[in-house]
Amino acid sequence: MESALISGLQGLVIGVTNLGLGHVIMILIGSGLLYLGIQKGYEPLLLVPIGFGAILVNIPLADMMENEGFLRFFYDAGVRTEVFPLLIFVGIGAMTDFQPLLENPKIILLGAAGQFGIFLTLLLALAVGFDKLDAVAVAIIGACDGPTAIYVSSKFAPHMLGAVSVAAYSYMSLVPLIQPPIMRVLTTEKERMIVMGLVKQPVSKTTKILFPIVVTIFASLLAPKGAPLIGTVMLGNLMKESGVVERLKSASENEIANIVTLLLGLCIGATMEADKFLRGQTLLVLGLGFIAICLDTAVGVLFGKLMCLATGGKINPLIGAAGISAFPMSARVVQAEGQKYNKKSYLLMHAMSANAGGQIGSVIAAAVMLSVLQGMGIVGG
Amino acid sequence: MDTWTFGWTLALIGMGGTMLVLWILSLLILLLKKIFPHRPGQSAAKKG
């Protein structure tokens, strides 16, 4: 009887006796993410479940990510299969209004320039010693697009999923702090004061409906490995623009997106086990992710300057910063920055065009990357 | 394939490919707008 009591009591303290320093640090990091999400309001929809998942997975002997663990089930079902980020893309497509872009299509080029940080960061990641596919996963933080980063990193470097996702979402929420100094350094006051005229080119409903179909077919033919990314965003947008499947559209942008966001966040947190996360490599991922978003902004603004030059000063280069995919946050940053230098300057609609271009650009960049990797024989067909 | 050949190939084709695809998309948008121009009162007429 006495030994049974002792054994029973030992069962109650076994978690505490197995608690290592790594677990404690990770629980603190998880708590830090919860603090950022709850107290500071940084991407709470993702940081709250990620932070909680990080805490759960670092409870010793809870076996959350073991074969029959609760989080392992969702991870295998939604992350390993790449289904979760794709379902989120359907919701994003259903929420996105491409009208400003359709009104002023040449601005889409800023959305391409805003992705160059991905490829420049790839070179940096290779230079600091990441292997090829790990470097691709780090570089994709520059897409400034959470689901794209998750899709690519879960495909090529699942062991880095936690660090890549946390970096992607954290920096996206810090766009209002990261972008303005870069915008100021790369532009003159005269350029920042440029007033852009209104572009009034109404778009027919037929064009709006055909746009997602044409993009899907054309872009998927050019970059077939990216078809799931492109196709899901455009499916969501087609449901929105067609106006005939209101229930499906509503479910995509509400119920499905909410459920998947919760599960995806928990799964990302679940990849943050102490022995996998507490490495020097994680700090490098966070550092390179920051550089990637800075480079995106810098190249976007420089391309904006080029367009300003080509159009005889009709384009305010600040809108180039909105070529990244952080929608609509970076468009708002551009508007605020433009207003600081010229109260008569209303850049919001132009920046929204660039920002919508950035959304398509990030997906296209990832699709091009996947297809080139396949073409080079780095990944299977 | 060595690391740098991989890196530069992916970077150059990636940047060029992304720019090219989006440029063609902008042309396709212009084409769609030309074929299906907006007609003022179009939506009102359908509702009516």
Coordinates of C-alpha atoms in Angstrom, one line a residue:
Chain A
M1 CA 0.0 0.0 0.0
E2 CA 2.8 2.4 1.0
S3 CA 4.8 1.7 -2.2
A4 CA 1.6 2.2 -4.3
L5 CA 1.1 5.6 -2.7
I6 CA 4.6 6.6 -3.4
S7 CA 4.4 5.5 -7.0
G8 CA 1.2 7.3 -7.4
L9 CA 2.6 10.5 -6.0
Q10 CA 5.7 10.1 -8.2
G11 CA 3.3 10.2 -11.2
L12 CA 2.2 13.6 -10.1
V13 CA 5.7 15.1 -10.1
I14 CA 7.1 13.3 -13.1
G15 CA 6.4 16.3 -15.3
V16 CA 8.2 18.7 -13.0
T17 CA 11.2 16.3 -12.5
N18 CA 11.6 16.1 -16.3
L19 CA 11.4 19.8 -16.9
G20 CA 14.7 21.0 -18.4
L21 CA 16.1 24.5 -19.0
G22 CA 15.1 24.2 -22.7
H23 CA 11.5 23.6 -21.8
V24 CA 11.4 26.6 -19.5
I25 CA 12.9 28.9 -22.1
M26 CA 10.4 27.7 -24.7
I27 CA 7.5 28.1 -22.3
L28 CA 8.8 31.7 -21.8
I29 CA 9.0 32.2 -25.5
G30 CA 5.5 30.9 -26.0
S31 CA 4.3 33.3 -23.2
G32 CA 6.1 36.1 -25.0
L33 CA 4.2 35.4 -28.1
L34 CA 1.0 35.4 -26.1
Y35 CA 2.0 38.7 -24.7
L36 CA 2.7 40.2 -28.1
G37 CA -0.6 38.9 -29.4
I38 CA -2.9 39.8 -26.5
Q39 CA -1.3 42.9 -25.0
K40 CA 0.3 44.4 -28.1
G41 CA -2.2 43.3 -30.6
Y42 CA 0.5 41.9 -33.1
E43 CA -1.2 39.4 -35.4
P44 CA -3.2 38.0 -32.4
L45 CA -5.1 35.5 -34.6
L46 CA -1.9 33.7 -35.2
L47 CA 0.4 34.6 -32.3
V48 CA -2.1 33.4 -29.7
P49 CA -2.5 29.9 -31.0
I50 CA 1.2 29.7 -31.9
G51 CA 2.3 30.8 -28.4
F52 CA -0.1 28.4 -26.8
G53 CA 1.0 25.6 -29.0
A54 CA 4.6 26.3 -28.1
I55 CA 3.8 26.1 -24.4
L56 CA 1.8 22.8 -24.9
V57 CA 4.5 21.1 -26.9
N58 CA 7.1 21.9 -24.3
I59 CA 5.3 20.3 -21.4
P60 CA 7.5 17.3 -20.6
L61 CA 5.9 13.9 -21.2
A62 CA 2.7 15.4 -22.6
D63 CA 3.7 13.8 -25.9
M64 CA 1.7 16.3 -27.9
M65 CA 3.7 15.7 -31.0
E66 CA 4.3 12.0 -30.5
N67 CA 2.7 9.5 -32.9
E68 CA -0.7 9.6 -31.3
G69 CA -0.5 13.1 -29.8
F70 CA -3.3 15.5 -30.1
L71 CA -1.2 18.1 -32.0
R72 CA 0.5 15.5 -34.2
F73 CA -2.9 14.5 -35.6
F74 CA -3.6 18.0 -36.8
Y75 CA 0.0 18.6 -38.0
D76 CA -0.1 15.4 -40.1
A77 CA -3.6 16.2 -41.5
G78 CA -3.1 19.8 -42.3
V79 CA 0.5 20.9 -42.4
R80 CA 2.3 17.9 -43.8
T81 CA -0.3 17.6 -46.5
E82 CA -0.1 21.5 -47.1
V83 CA -3.9 21.7 -46.9
F84 CA -4.1 24.3 -44.1
P85 CA -2.3 27.1 -45.9
L86 CA -4.2 26.4 -49.1
L87 CA -7.5 26.6 -47.3
I88 CA -6.5 29.9 -45.8
F89 CA -5.6 31.1 -49.4
V90 CA -9.2 30.4 -50.4
G91 CA -10.3 32.7 -47.6
I92 CA -7.8 35.4 -48.6
G93 CA -9.0 35.3 -52.2
A94 CA -12.6 35.6 -51.0
M95 CA -11.6 38.7 -48.9
T96 CA -9.4 40.5 -51.5
D97 CA -10.7 43.2 -53.8
F98 CA -8.6 43.4 -56.9
Q99 CA -10.5 46.3 -58.3
P100 CA -7.8 48.9 -57.6
L101 CA -5.3 46.7 -59.4
L102 CA -7.7 46.1 -62.3
E103 CA -8.2 49.8 -62.7
N104 CA -4.5 50.5 -62.9
P105 CA -2.8 47.3 -64.0
K106 CA 0.7 48.6 -64.7
I107 CA 1.1 49.0 -60.9
I108 CA 1.2 45.2 -60.7
L109 CA 4.9 45.5 -61.6
L110 CA 5.6 47.0 -58.2
G111 CA 4.2 43.8 -56.8
A112 CA 6.9 41.9 -58.6
A113 CA 9.7 44.2 -57.4
G114 CA 8.4 43.8 -53.9
Q115 CA 9.3 40.1 -54.0
F116 CA 12.9 40.6 -55.0
G117 CA 13.9 40.4 -51.3
I118 CA 13.0 36.7 -51.4
F119 CA 15.6 36.0 -54.0
L120 CA 18.3 38.3 -52.6
T121 CA 17.8 36.7 -49.2
L122 CA 18.2 33.3 -50.8
L123 CA 21.7 34.3 -51.7
L124 CA 22.4 35.7 -48.2
A125 CA 21.1 32.4 -46.7
L126 CA 23.4 30.4 -48.9
A127 CA 26.3 32.7 -48.0
V128 CA 25.9 32.1 -44.3
G129 CA 25.8 28.3 -44.8
F130 CA 22.2 27.2 -45.1
D131 CA 21.8 24.2 -47.4
K132 CA 19.8 24.7 -50.6
L133 CA 16.2 23.9 -49.5
D134 CA 16.7 25.4 -46.0
A135 CA 17.8 28.6 -47.8
V136 CA 14.6 28.6 -49.9
A137 CA 12.5 28.2 -46.7
V138 CA 14.3 31.2 -45.1
A139 CA 14.1 33.3 -48.2
I140 CA 10.3 32.9 -48.5
I141 CA 9.8 35.0 -45.4
G142 CA 10.4 37.8 -47.9
A143 CA 7.1 36.9 -49.5
C144 CA 5.7 38.8 -46.4
D145 CA 2.8 36.4 -46.7
G146 CA 2.2 33.9 -43.9
P147 CA 0.4 31.1 -45.8
T148 CA 3.0 31.2 -48.6
A149 CA 5.8 31.0 -46.1
I150 CA 4.1 28.1 -44.3
Y151 CA 3.4 26.3 -47.6
V152 CA 6.9 26.5 -48.9
S153 CA 8.7 25.8 -45.6
S154 CA 6.5 22.9 -44.7
K155 CA 7.3 21.5 -48.1
F156 CA 11.1 21.9 -48.1
A157 CA 12.2 22.4 -44.5
P158 CA 9.5 21.3 -42.0
H159 CA 12.1 21.4 -39.2
M160 CA 12.2 25.2 -39.7
L161 CA 8.5 25.8 -39.9
G162 CA 8.2 27.3 -36.4
A163 CA 11.0 29.8 -36.9
V164 CA 10.0 30.7 -40.4
S165 CA 6.3 31.2 -39.5
V166 CA 7.0 33.2 -36.3
A167 CA 9.4 35.4 -38.3
A168 CA 7.0 35.9 -41.1
Y169 CA 4.0 36.9 -38.9
S170 CA 6.1 39.0 -36.5
Y171 CA 7.7 41.1 -39.2
M172 CA 4.4 41.5 -41.0
S173 CA 2.9 43.0 -37.9
L174 CA 6.0 45.3 -37.6
V175 CA 5.7 46.6 -41.2
P176 CA 4.6 50.1 -39.9
L177 CA 7.9 50.3 -38.0
I178 CA 10.2 48.6 -40.6
Q179 CA 9.1 50.4 -43.8
P180 CA 9.1 54.2 -43.1
P181 CA 12.8 54.6 -42.4
I182 CA 13.7 52.7 -45.6
M183 CA 11.2 54.8 -47.6
R184 CA 12.7 58.0 -46.3
V185 CA 16.3 57.0 -46.9
L186 CA 15.7 56.0 -50.5
T187 CA 13.5 58.9 -51.7
T188 CA 14.0 62.7 -51.9
E189 CA 11.5 65.0 -50.2
K190 CA 10.5 66.2 -53.7
E191 CA 9.6 62.6 -54.7
R192 CA 7.7 62.0 -51.5
M193 CA 5.6 65.1 -52.2
I194 CA 4.4 64.0 -55.6
V195 CA 0.6 64.0 -55.9
M196 CA -0.7 61.2 -58.0
G197 CA -3.8 61.9 -60.1
L198 CA -7.0 59.8 -59.7
V199 CA -7.2 56.8 -62.1
K200 CA -10.8 56.5 -63.1
Q201 CA -11.0 53.4 -65.2
P202 CA -14.1 51.5 -64.1
V203 CA -14.0 47.8 -64.6
S204 CA -16.8 45.6 -65.9
K205 CA -18.2 42.7 -63.9
T206 CA -17.2 40.3 -66.7
T207 CA -13.6 41.4 -66.4
K208 CA -13.7 41.0 -62.6
I209 CA -15.1 37.4 -63.0
L210 CA -12.7 36.5 -65.8
F211 CA -9.6 37.9 -64.0
P212 CA -9.2 35.0 -61.5
I213 CA -9.9 32.4 -64.2
V214 CA -7.4 33.9 -66.6
V215 CA -4.7 34.3 -63.9
T216 CA -5.2 30.7 -62.7
I217 CA -4.8 29.2 -66.2
F218 CA -2.0 31.5 -67.4
A219 CA 0.1 31.5 -64.3
S220 CA -0.4 27.8 -63.5
L221 CA 0.7 26.9 -67.1
L222 CA 3.9 28.9 -66.6
A223 CA 4.6 27.7 -63.1
P224 CA 2.6 24.4 -62.6
K225 CA 4.1 23.6 -59.2
G226 CA 2.5 26.8 -57.9
A227 CA -1.0 25.9 -59.2
P228 CA -2.3 25.0 -55.7
L229 CA -1.2 28.4 -54.4
I230 CA -2.5 30.4 -57.3
G231 CA -5.6 28.3 -57.8
T232 CA -6.8 28.6 -54.2
V233 CA -6.5 32.4 -54.0
M234 CA -8.2 32.8 -57.4
L235 CA -11.0 30.3 -56.5
G236 CA -11.8 32.4 -53.4
N237 CA -11.8 35.6 -55.6
L238 CA -13.9 34.0 -58.2
M239 CA -16.5 33.1 -55.6
K240 CA -16.5 36.7 -54.4
E241 CA -16.8 38.3 -57.8
S242 CA -19.3 35.9 -59.3
G243 CA -21.7 36.7 -56.5
V244 CA -23.6 33.4 -57.0
V245 CA -22.0 31.4 -54.2
E246 CA -22.4 33.7 -51.3
R247 CA -22.7 30.9 -48.8
L248 CA -19.4 29.3 -49.9
K249 CA -17.7 32.6 -50.1
S250 CA -18.9 33.5 -46.6
A251 CA -17.8 30.1 -45.2
S252 CA -14.4 30.5 -46.8
E253 CA -13.7 33.9 -45.3
N254 CA -15.2 33.1 -42.0
E255 CA -15.8 29.6 -40.6
I256 CA -13.2 27.8 -42.7
A257 CA -10.5 30.5 -42.4
N258 CA -11.1 30.8 -38.6
I259 CA -11.0 27.0 -37.9
V260 CA -7.9 26.6 -40.1
T261 CA -6.2 29.6 -38.6
L262 CA -6.7 28.1 -35.1
L263 CA -5.4 24.7 -36.0
L264 CA -2.6 26.0 -38.2
G265 CA -1.4 28.3 -35.4
L266 CA -1.4 25.4 -32.9
C267 CA 0.5 23.2 -35.3
I268 CA 3.1 25.9 -35.9
G269 CA 3.5 26.3 -32.2
A270 CA 3.8 22.5 -31.9
T271 CA 6.9 22.6 -34.1
M272 CA 8.7 24.8 -31.6
E273 CA 10.0 22.0 -29.4
A274 CA 13.0 23.1 -27.3
D275 CA 15.5 20.7 -29.0
K276 CA 14.5 21.9 -32.5
F277 CA 14.0 25.6 -31.8
L278 CA 16.8 26.6 -29.4
R279 CA 19.6 26.7 -32.0
G280 CA 21.8 29.3 -33.4
Q281 CA 20.1 28.7 -36.7
T282 CA 16.8 30.1 -35.4
L283 CA 18.4 33.4 -34.7
L284 CA 19.8 33.4 -38.2
V285 CA 16.4 32.7 -39.6
L286 CA 14.9 35.6 -37.6
G287 CA 17.8 37.9 -38.8
L288 CA 17.5 37.0 -42.4
G289 CA 13.7 37.3 -42.3
F290 CA 14.1 40.8 -41.2
I291 CA 16.6 41.6 -43.9
A292 CA 14.3 40.0 -46.5
I293 CA 11.4 42.4 -45.7
C294 CA 13.8 45.4 -45.7
L295 CA 15.1 44.3 -49.1
D296 CA 11.5 43.9 -50.4
T297 CA 10.7 47.4 -49.3
A298 CA 14.0 48.9 -50.7
V299 CA 13.6 47.2 -54.1
G300 CA 10.0 48.2 -54.3
V301 CA 10.8 51.8 -53.6
L302 CA 13.7 51.8 -56.0
F303 CA 11.4 50.4 -58.7
G304 CA 8.9 53.1 -57.8
K305 CA 11.6 55.6 -58.5
L306 CA 12.3 54.0 -61.9
M307 CA 8.6 54.2 -62.7
C308 CA 8.6 57.8 -61.5
L309 CA 11.4 58.6 -63.9
A310 CA 9.8 56.7 -66.8
T311 CA 6.5 58.5 -66.4
G312 CA 8.0 61.9 -66.1
G313 CA 7.3 62.2 -62.4
K314 CA 3.7 61.0 -62.3
I315 CA 4.3 58.2 -59.9
N316 CA 5.2 58.7 -56.3
P317 CA 8.0 56.2 -55.5
L318 CA 6.6 55.7 -52.0
I319 CA 3.9 53.4 -53.4
G320 CA 6.7 51.0 -54.3
A321 CA 6.9 50.0 -50.6
A322 CA 3.3 48.7 -50.9
G323 CA 4.5 46.1 -53.4
I324 CA 5.1 43.7 -50.6
S325 CA 2.2 41.4 -49.7
A326 CA 1.3 42.7 -46.2
F327 CA -2.2 43.7 -47.2
P328 CA -3.5 46.3 -46.5
M329 CA -1.1 47.4 -43.8
S330 CA 1.7 48.5 -46.1
A331 CA -0.7 50.5 -48.2
R332 CA -1.8 52.4 -45.1
V333 CA 1.9 53.0 -44.2
V334 CA 2.4 54.5 -47.6
Q335 CA -0.7 56.8 -47.3
A336 CA 0.5 58.0 -43.8
E337 CA 4.0 58.6 -45.0
G338 CA 2.8 60.5 -48.1
Q339 CA 0.5 62.7 -46.0
K340 CA 3.4 63.6 -43.7
Y341 CA 5.1 65.4 -46.6
N342 CA 2.1 66.7 -48.6
K343 CA -1.3 67.0 -47.0
K344 CA -2.8 67.1 -50.5
S345 CA -1.3 63.8 -51.4
Y346 CA -3.8 60.8 -51.3
L347 CA -1.8 57.7 -52.2
L348 CA -4.1 55.1 -50.6
M349 CA -5.8 53.9 -53.7
H350 CA -2.6 53.7 -55.7
A351 CA -0.9 52.0 -52.8
M352 CA -3.8 49.5 -52.6
S353 CA -3.2 48.7 -56.2
A354 CA 0.5 48.0 -55.5
N355 CA -0.5 46.0 -52.4
A356 CA -2.9 43.8 -54.3
G357 CA -0.2 43.4 -56.9
G358 CA 2.1 42.3 -54.0
Q359 CA -0.4 39.7 -53.0
I360 CA -0.5 38.2 -56.4
G361 CA 3.3 38.8 -56.7
S362 CA 4.1 36.8 -53.6
V363 CA 2.1 33.8 -54.8
I364 CA 3.6 34.1 -58.3
A365 CA 7.2 34.4 -56.9
A366 CA 6.6 31.2 -54.8
A367 CA 5.1 29.4 -57.8
V368 CA 8.0 30.4 -60.0
M369 CA 10.5 29.3 -57.3
L370 CA 8.8 25.9 -56.9
S371 CA 8.8 25.4 -60.7
V372 CA 12.4 26.4 -61.2
L373 CA 13.4 24.1 -58.3
Q374 CA 11.6 21.3 -60.1
G375 CA 13.2 22.3 -63.4
M376 CA 16.7 22.2 -61.8
G377 CA 15.9 18.7 -60.4
I378 CA 16.3 19.9 -56.8
V379 CA 12.8 18.7 -55.9
G380 CA 10.9 15.8 -57.5
G381 CA 8.2 16.4 -60.2
Chain B
M1 CA 25.0 21.5 -58.9
D2 CA 27.1 23.7 -56.6
T3 CA 25.6 26.1 -54.1
W4 CA 26.3 29.3 -56.0
T5 CA 25.2 28.1 -59.4
F6 CA 22.0 27.0 -57.7
G7 CA 21.6 30.3 -55.8
W8 CA 22.3 32.7 -58.8
T9 CA 20.1 30.6 -61.2
L10 CA 17.2 30.6 -58.8
A11 CA 17.6 34.2 -58.0
L12 CA 17.9 35.4 -61.6
I13 CA 15.2 33.2 -63.0
G14 CA 13.0 33.9 -59.9
M15 CA 13.2 37.7 -60.2
G16 CA 13.0 37.7 -64.0
G17 CA 10.2 35.1 -64.0
T18 CA 8.1 36.9 -61.4
M19 CA 8.5 40.2 -63.2
L20 CA 7.7 38.6 -66.6
V21 CA 4.6 36.8 -65.4
L22 CA 3.2 39.9 -63.7
W23 CA 3.9 42.0 -66.7
I24 CA 2.1 39.6 -69.0
L25 CA -0.8 39.5 -66.4
S26 CA -1.0 43.3 -66.6
L27 CA -1.3 43.0 -70.4
L28 CA -4.0 40.3 -70.0
I29 CA -5.9 42.7 -67.7
L30 CA -5.7 45.4 -70.3
L31 CA -6.9 43.0 -72.9
L32 CA -9.9 41.8 -70.8
K33 CA -10.8 45.5 -70.2
K34 CA -10.7 46.2 -73.9
I35 CA -12.8 43.1 -74.8
F36 CA -15.3 43.7 -71.9
P37 CA -15.4 47.4 -71.3
H38 CA -17.3 48.9 -68.5
R39 CA -20.6 50.4 -69.7
P40 CA -22.1 53.0 -67.4
G41 CA -25.4 51.9 -66.0
Q42 CA -24.6 48.2 -66.8
S43 CA -25.3 47.0 -63.3
A44 CA -28.3 49.2 -62.8
A45 CA -29.8 47.9 -66.1
K46 CA -29.4 44.3 -64.9
K47 CA -31.0 45.0 -61.6
G48 CA -33.9 46.9 -63.3

